[in-house]
Coordinates of N, CA and C in Angstrom, one line a residue:
M1 N 0.8 -1.2 0.0 CA 0.0 0.0 0.0 C 0.9 1.2 0.0
S2 N 0.6 2.1 -0.9 CA 1.4 3.4 -1.0 C 0.6 4.5 -0.4
D3 N 1.4 5.4 0.3 CA 0.8 6.6 0.9 C 1.4 7.8 0.1
S4 N 0.8 8.9 0.2 CA 1.3 10.1 -0.4 C 2.1 10.9 0.6
Y5 N 3.2 11.4 0.1 CA 4.2 12.2 1.0 C 4.6 13.5 0.3
E6 N 5.0 14.4 1.1 CA 5.6 15.6 0.6 C 6.9 15.8 1.4
M7 N 8.0 16.0 0.7 CA 9.3 16.1 1.3 C 9.9 17.4 0.8
M8 N 10.4 18.2 1.8 CA 11.1 19.4 1.5 C 12.5 19.2 2.0
Y9 N 13.5 19.4 1.2 CA 14.9 19.3 1.7 C 15.7 20.5 1.2
I10 N 16.7 20.8 2.0 CA 17.6 21.9 1.7 C 19.0 21.5 1.4
L11 N 19.4 21.9 0.2 CA 20.8 21.6 -0.2 C 21.8 22.7 0.2
R12 N 23.0 22.4 0.3 CA 24.0 23.4 0.7 C 24.1 24.5 -0.4
P13 N 24.2 25.7 0.0 CA 24.2 26.8 -1.0 C 25.5 26.9 -1.8
D14 N 26.5 26.3 -1.4 CA 27.8 26.4 -2.2 C 27.9 25.3 -3.4
L15 N 26.8 24.6 -3.6 CA 26.8 23.6 -4.7 C 26.5 24.4 -6.0
S16 N 27.2 23.9 -7.1 CA 26.9 24.5 -8.4 C 25.6 24.0 -8.9
E17 N 25.1 24.6 -9.9 CA 23.8 24.2 -10.5 C 23.8 22.8 -11.0
E18 N 25.0 22.4 -11.5 CA 25.1 21.0 -12.0 C 25.1 20.0 -10.8
Q19 N 25.7 20.4 -9.7 CA 25.7 19.5 -8.5 C 24.3 19.4 -7.9
V20 N 23.6 20.6 -7.9 CA 22.2 20.6 -7.4 C 21.3 19.6 -8.3
N21 N 21.5 19.7 -9.6 CA 20.7 18.8 -10.5 C 21.1 17.4 -10.3
Q22 N 22.4 17.1 -10.0 CA 22.8 15.7 -9.8 C 22.2 15.2 -8.5
A23 N 22.2 16.0 -7.4 CA 21.6 15.6 -6.1 C 20.1 15.3 -6.3
V24 N 19.4 16.2 -7.0 CA 17.9 16.0 -7.2 C 17.7 14.7 -7.9
T25 N 18.4 14.5 -9.0 CA 18.3 13.3 -9.8 C 18.6 12.1 -9.0
K26 N 19.6 12.1 -8.1 CA 20.1 11.0 -7.3 C 18.9 10.6 -6.4
Y27 N 18.3 11.5 -5.7 CA 17.2 11.2 -4.8 C 16.0 10.8 -5.5
K28 N 15.7 11.3 -6.6 CA 14.5 10.9 -7.4 C 14.7 9.5 -7.9
D29 N 15.9 9.2 -8.4 CA 16.2 7.8 -8.9 C 16.1 6.8 -7.8
L30 N 16.7 7.2 -6.6 CA 16.7 6.3 -5.5 C 15.2 6.0 -5.1
L31 N 14.4 7.0 -5.1 CA 13.0 6.8 -4.7 C 12.3 5.9 -5.7
Q32 N 12.5 6.1 -7.0 CA 11.9 5.3 -8.0 C 12.3 3.9 -8.0
E33 N 13.6 3.7 -7.7 CA 14.1 2.3 -7.6 C 13.5 1.6 -6.4
Q34 N 13.1 2.3 -5.4 CA 12.5 1.7 -4.2 C 11.0 1.5 -4.4
G35 N 10.5 1.9 -5.5 CA 9.0 1.7 -5.7 C 8.2 2.9 -5.6
G36 N 8.8 4.1 -5.6 CA 8.1 5.4 -5.5 C 7.4 5.6 -6.8
E37 N 6.2 6.2 -6.7 CA 5.4 6.5 -7.9 C 5.0 8.0 -7.9
E38 N 4.7 8.5 -9.1 CA 4.2 9.8 -9.3 C 5.1 10.9 -8.6
V39 N 6.4 10.7 -8.9 CA 7.3 11.7 -8.3 C 7.2 13.0 -9.0
E40 N 7.0 14.0 -8.2 CA 6.9 15.4 -8.7 C 7.9 16.3 -8.0
I41 N 8.7 17.0 -8.7 CA 9.8 17.8 -8.1 C 9.6 19.2 -8.4
Q42 N 9.7 20.1 -7.4 CA 9.7 21.5 -7.6 C 10.9 22.1 -7.0
H43 N 11.7 22.8 -7.9 CA 12.9 23.5 -7.5 C 12.5 24.9 -7.0
R44 N 12.6 25.1 -5.7 CA 12.2 26.4 -5.1 C 13.3 27.5 -5.1
G45 N 14.5 27.1 -5.4 CA 15.6 28.1 -5.5 C 16.3 28.3 -4.2
K46 N 17.3 29.2 -4.3 CA 18.1 29.6 -3.1 C 17.4 30.6 -2.3
R47 N 17.3 30.4 -1.0 CA 16.6 31.3 -0.1 C 17.4 31.4 1.2
R48 N 17.2 32.5 1.9 CA 17.8 32.7 3.2 C 17.1 31.9 4.2
L49 N 18.0 31.3 5.1 CA 17.4 30.4 6.2 C 17.0 31.3 7.4
A50 N 16.1 30.8 8.1 CA 15.6 31.6 9.3 C 16.7 31.6 10.4
Y51 N 17.5 30.6 10.4 CA 18.6 30.5 11.4 C 19.7 29.7 10.7
P52 N 21.0 29.9 11.2 CA 22.1 29.2 10.5 C 22.0 27.7 10.8
I53 N 22.2 26.9 9.7 CA 22.3 25.4 9.8 C 23.7 25.0 9.3
E54 N 24.5 24.4 10.2 CA 25.8 24.0 9.8 C 26.6 25.2 9.2
R55 N 26.5 26.3 9.8 CA 27.2 27.6 9.4 C 26.7 28.1 8.1
H56 N 25.6 27.6 7.5 CA 25.1 28.1 6.3 C 24.0 29.1 6.6
R57 N 23.9 30.2 5.9 CA 22.9 31.2 6.1 C 21.8 31.1 5.0
E58 N 22.1 30.4 3.9 CA 21.2 30.2 2.8 C 21.2 28.7 2.4
G59 N 20.2 28.4 1.6 CA 20.1 27.0 1.2 C 19.2 26.9 -0.1
V60 N 19.4 25.8 -0.8 CA 18.6 25.6 -2.0 C 17.5 24.6 -1.7
Y61 N 16.3 25.1 -1.8 CA 15.1 24.4 -1.4 C 14.5 23.6 -2.5
I62 N 14.2 22.3 -2.3 CA 13.7 21.4 -3.2 C 12.4 20.7 -2.6
Q63 N 11.3 20.7 -3.3 CA 10.1 20.1 -2.8 C 9.8 18.8 -3.7
M64 N 9.5 17.7 -3.0 CA 9.3 16.5 -3.8 C 8.0 15.9 -3.2
N65 N 7.0 15.7 -4.1 CA 5.8 15.0 -3.8 C 5.8 13.6 -4.5
Y66 N 5.4 12.6 -3.7 CA 5.4 11.2 -4.3 C 4.5 10.3 -3.5
K67 N 4.3 9.1 -4.1 CA 3.6 8.0 -3.4 C 4.6 6.9 -3.3
A68 N 4.7 6.3 -2.0 CA 5.6 5.2 -1.8 C 5.1 4.5 -0.5
P69 N 5.5 3.2 -0.3 CA 5.3 2.6 1.0 C 6.2 3.2 2.1
P70 N 5.7 3.2 3.3 CA 6.4 3.8 4.4 C 7.9 3.3 4.6
T71 N 8.1 2.1 4.3 CA 9.5 1.5 4.5 C 10.5 2.2 3.5
H72 N 10.0 2.5 2.3 CA 10.9 3.2 1.4 C 11.2 4.6 1.7
V73 N 10.3 5.2 2.4 CA 10.5 6.6 2.8 C 11.7 6.6 3.8
A74 N 11.8 5.7 4.7 CA 12.9 5.6 5.7 C 14.2 5.4 5.0
Q75 N 14.3 4.6 3.9 CA 15.5 4.4 3.2 C 16.0 5.7 2.5
L76 N 15.0 6.5 2.0 CA 15.3 7.8 1.3 C 15.9 8.7 2.4
Q77 N 15.3 8.8 3.5 CA 15.7 9.7 4.6 C 17.1 9.3 5.1
R78 N 17.4 8.0 5.1 CA 18.7 7.6 5.6 C 19.8 8.0 4.6
A79 N 19.5 7.9 3.3 CA 20.4 8.4 2.2 C 20.7 9.9 2.4
M80 N 19.6 10.6 2.7 CA 19.8 12.1 2.9 C 20.6 12.4 4.1
R81 N 20.4 11.6 5.2 CA 21.1 11.9 6.4 C 22.6 11.6 6.2
Y82 N 23.0 10.6 5.4 CA 24.4 10.3 5.3 C 25.0 11.1 4.1
G83 N 24.2 11.7 3.2 CA 24.8 12.5 2.1 C 25.2 13.8 2.7
D84 N 26.3 14.4 2.1 CA 26.8 15.6 2.6 C 26.2 16.8 1.9
E85 N 25.4 16.6 0.9 CA 24.8 17.8 0.2 C 23.5 18.3 0.8
V86 N 22.8 17.5 1.6 CA 21.6 17.9 2.3 C 21.9 18.4 3.7
I87 N 21.4 19.6 4.0 CA 21.6 20.1 5.3 C 20.4 20.0 6.2
R88 N 19.2 19.8 5.6 CA 18.0 19.6 6.4 C 16.9 19.0 5.5
Y89 N 16.1 18.1 6.1 CA 14.9 17.6 5.3 C 13.8 17.4 6.2
L90 N 12.6 17.3 5.7 CA 11.4 17.1 6.4 C 10.4 16.4 5.5
T91 N 9.8 15.3 6.0 CA 8.8 14.5 5.2 C 7.5 14.5 6.0
L92 N 6.5 14.9 5.2 CA 5.1 14.9 5.8 C 4.2 13.9 5.0
K93 N 3.5 13.1 5.7 CA 2.5 12.2 5.1 C 1.2 13.1 4.8
Q94 N 0.8 13.0 3.6 CA -0.4 13.8 3.2 C -1.6 13.0 3.4
E95 N -2.6 13.6 4.1 CA -3.8 12.9 4.3 C -4.7 13.3 3.2
L96 N -5.2 12.3 2.5 CA -6.1 12.5 1.3 C -7.5 12.7 1.9
P97 N -8.3 13.5 1.3 CA -9.7 13.7 1.7 C -10.4 12.4 1.5
P98 N -11.4 12.1 2.3 CA -12.1 10.8 2.1 C -13.0 10.9 0.8
E99 N -13.1 9.8 0.2 CA -13.9 9.8 -1.1 C -15.3 10.0 -0.7
P100 N -16.0 10.8 -1.5 CA -17.5 11.0 -1.2 C -18.2 9.7 -1.4
Q101 N -19.1 9.4 -0.4 CA -20.0 8.2 -0.5 C -21.2 8.6 -1.3
P102 N -21.6 7.7 -2.2 CA -22.9 8.0 -2.9 C -24.1 8.0 -2.0
E103 N -24.9 9.0 -2.2 CA -26.1 9.1 -1.3 C -27.1 8.0 -1.7
P104 N -27.8 7.5 -0.7 CA -28.8 6.5 -1.1 C -30.0 7.1 -1.9
V105 N -30.4 6.4 -2.8 CA -31.5 6.8 -3.6 C -32.8 6.2 -3.2
E106 N -33.8 7.0 -2.9 CA -35.1 6.5 -2.4 C -35.9 6.0 -3.6
V107 N -36.4 4.9 -3.6 CA -37.3 4.3 -4.6 C -38.7 4.4 -4.2
E108 N -39.5 5.0 -5.0 CA -41.0 5.1 -4.6 C -41.7 3.9 -5.3
A109 N -42.5 3.3 -4.6 CA -43.2 2.1 -5.1 C -44.6 2.5 -5.5

């Protein structure tokens, strides 16, 4: 069973555009290899951080929406934790709205 997730991660600001693209592709491919579906990536650009993280004042924000089993999400987060290009990440499970139930139809006799 796959759940919907939204992940926002911040890459180091000193990475070149090519290195940023390589990192995004690396995590997208890792997720797809693990069974992730409907991977949607939005590059949010370089922004100033609210507080310093690992002596960085800025970061490159990437948003990734996807569907995957919960065990595969843990593997993706482990890869980000051990990678040196990611300075922070956050994964949220998206709650889908319940599907509307059809209303009962009254039959007149």
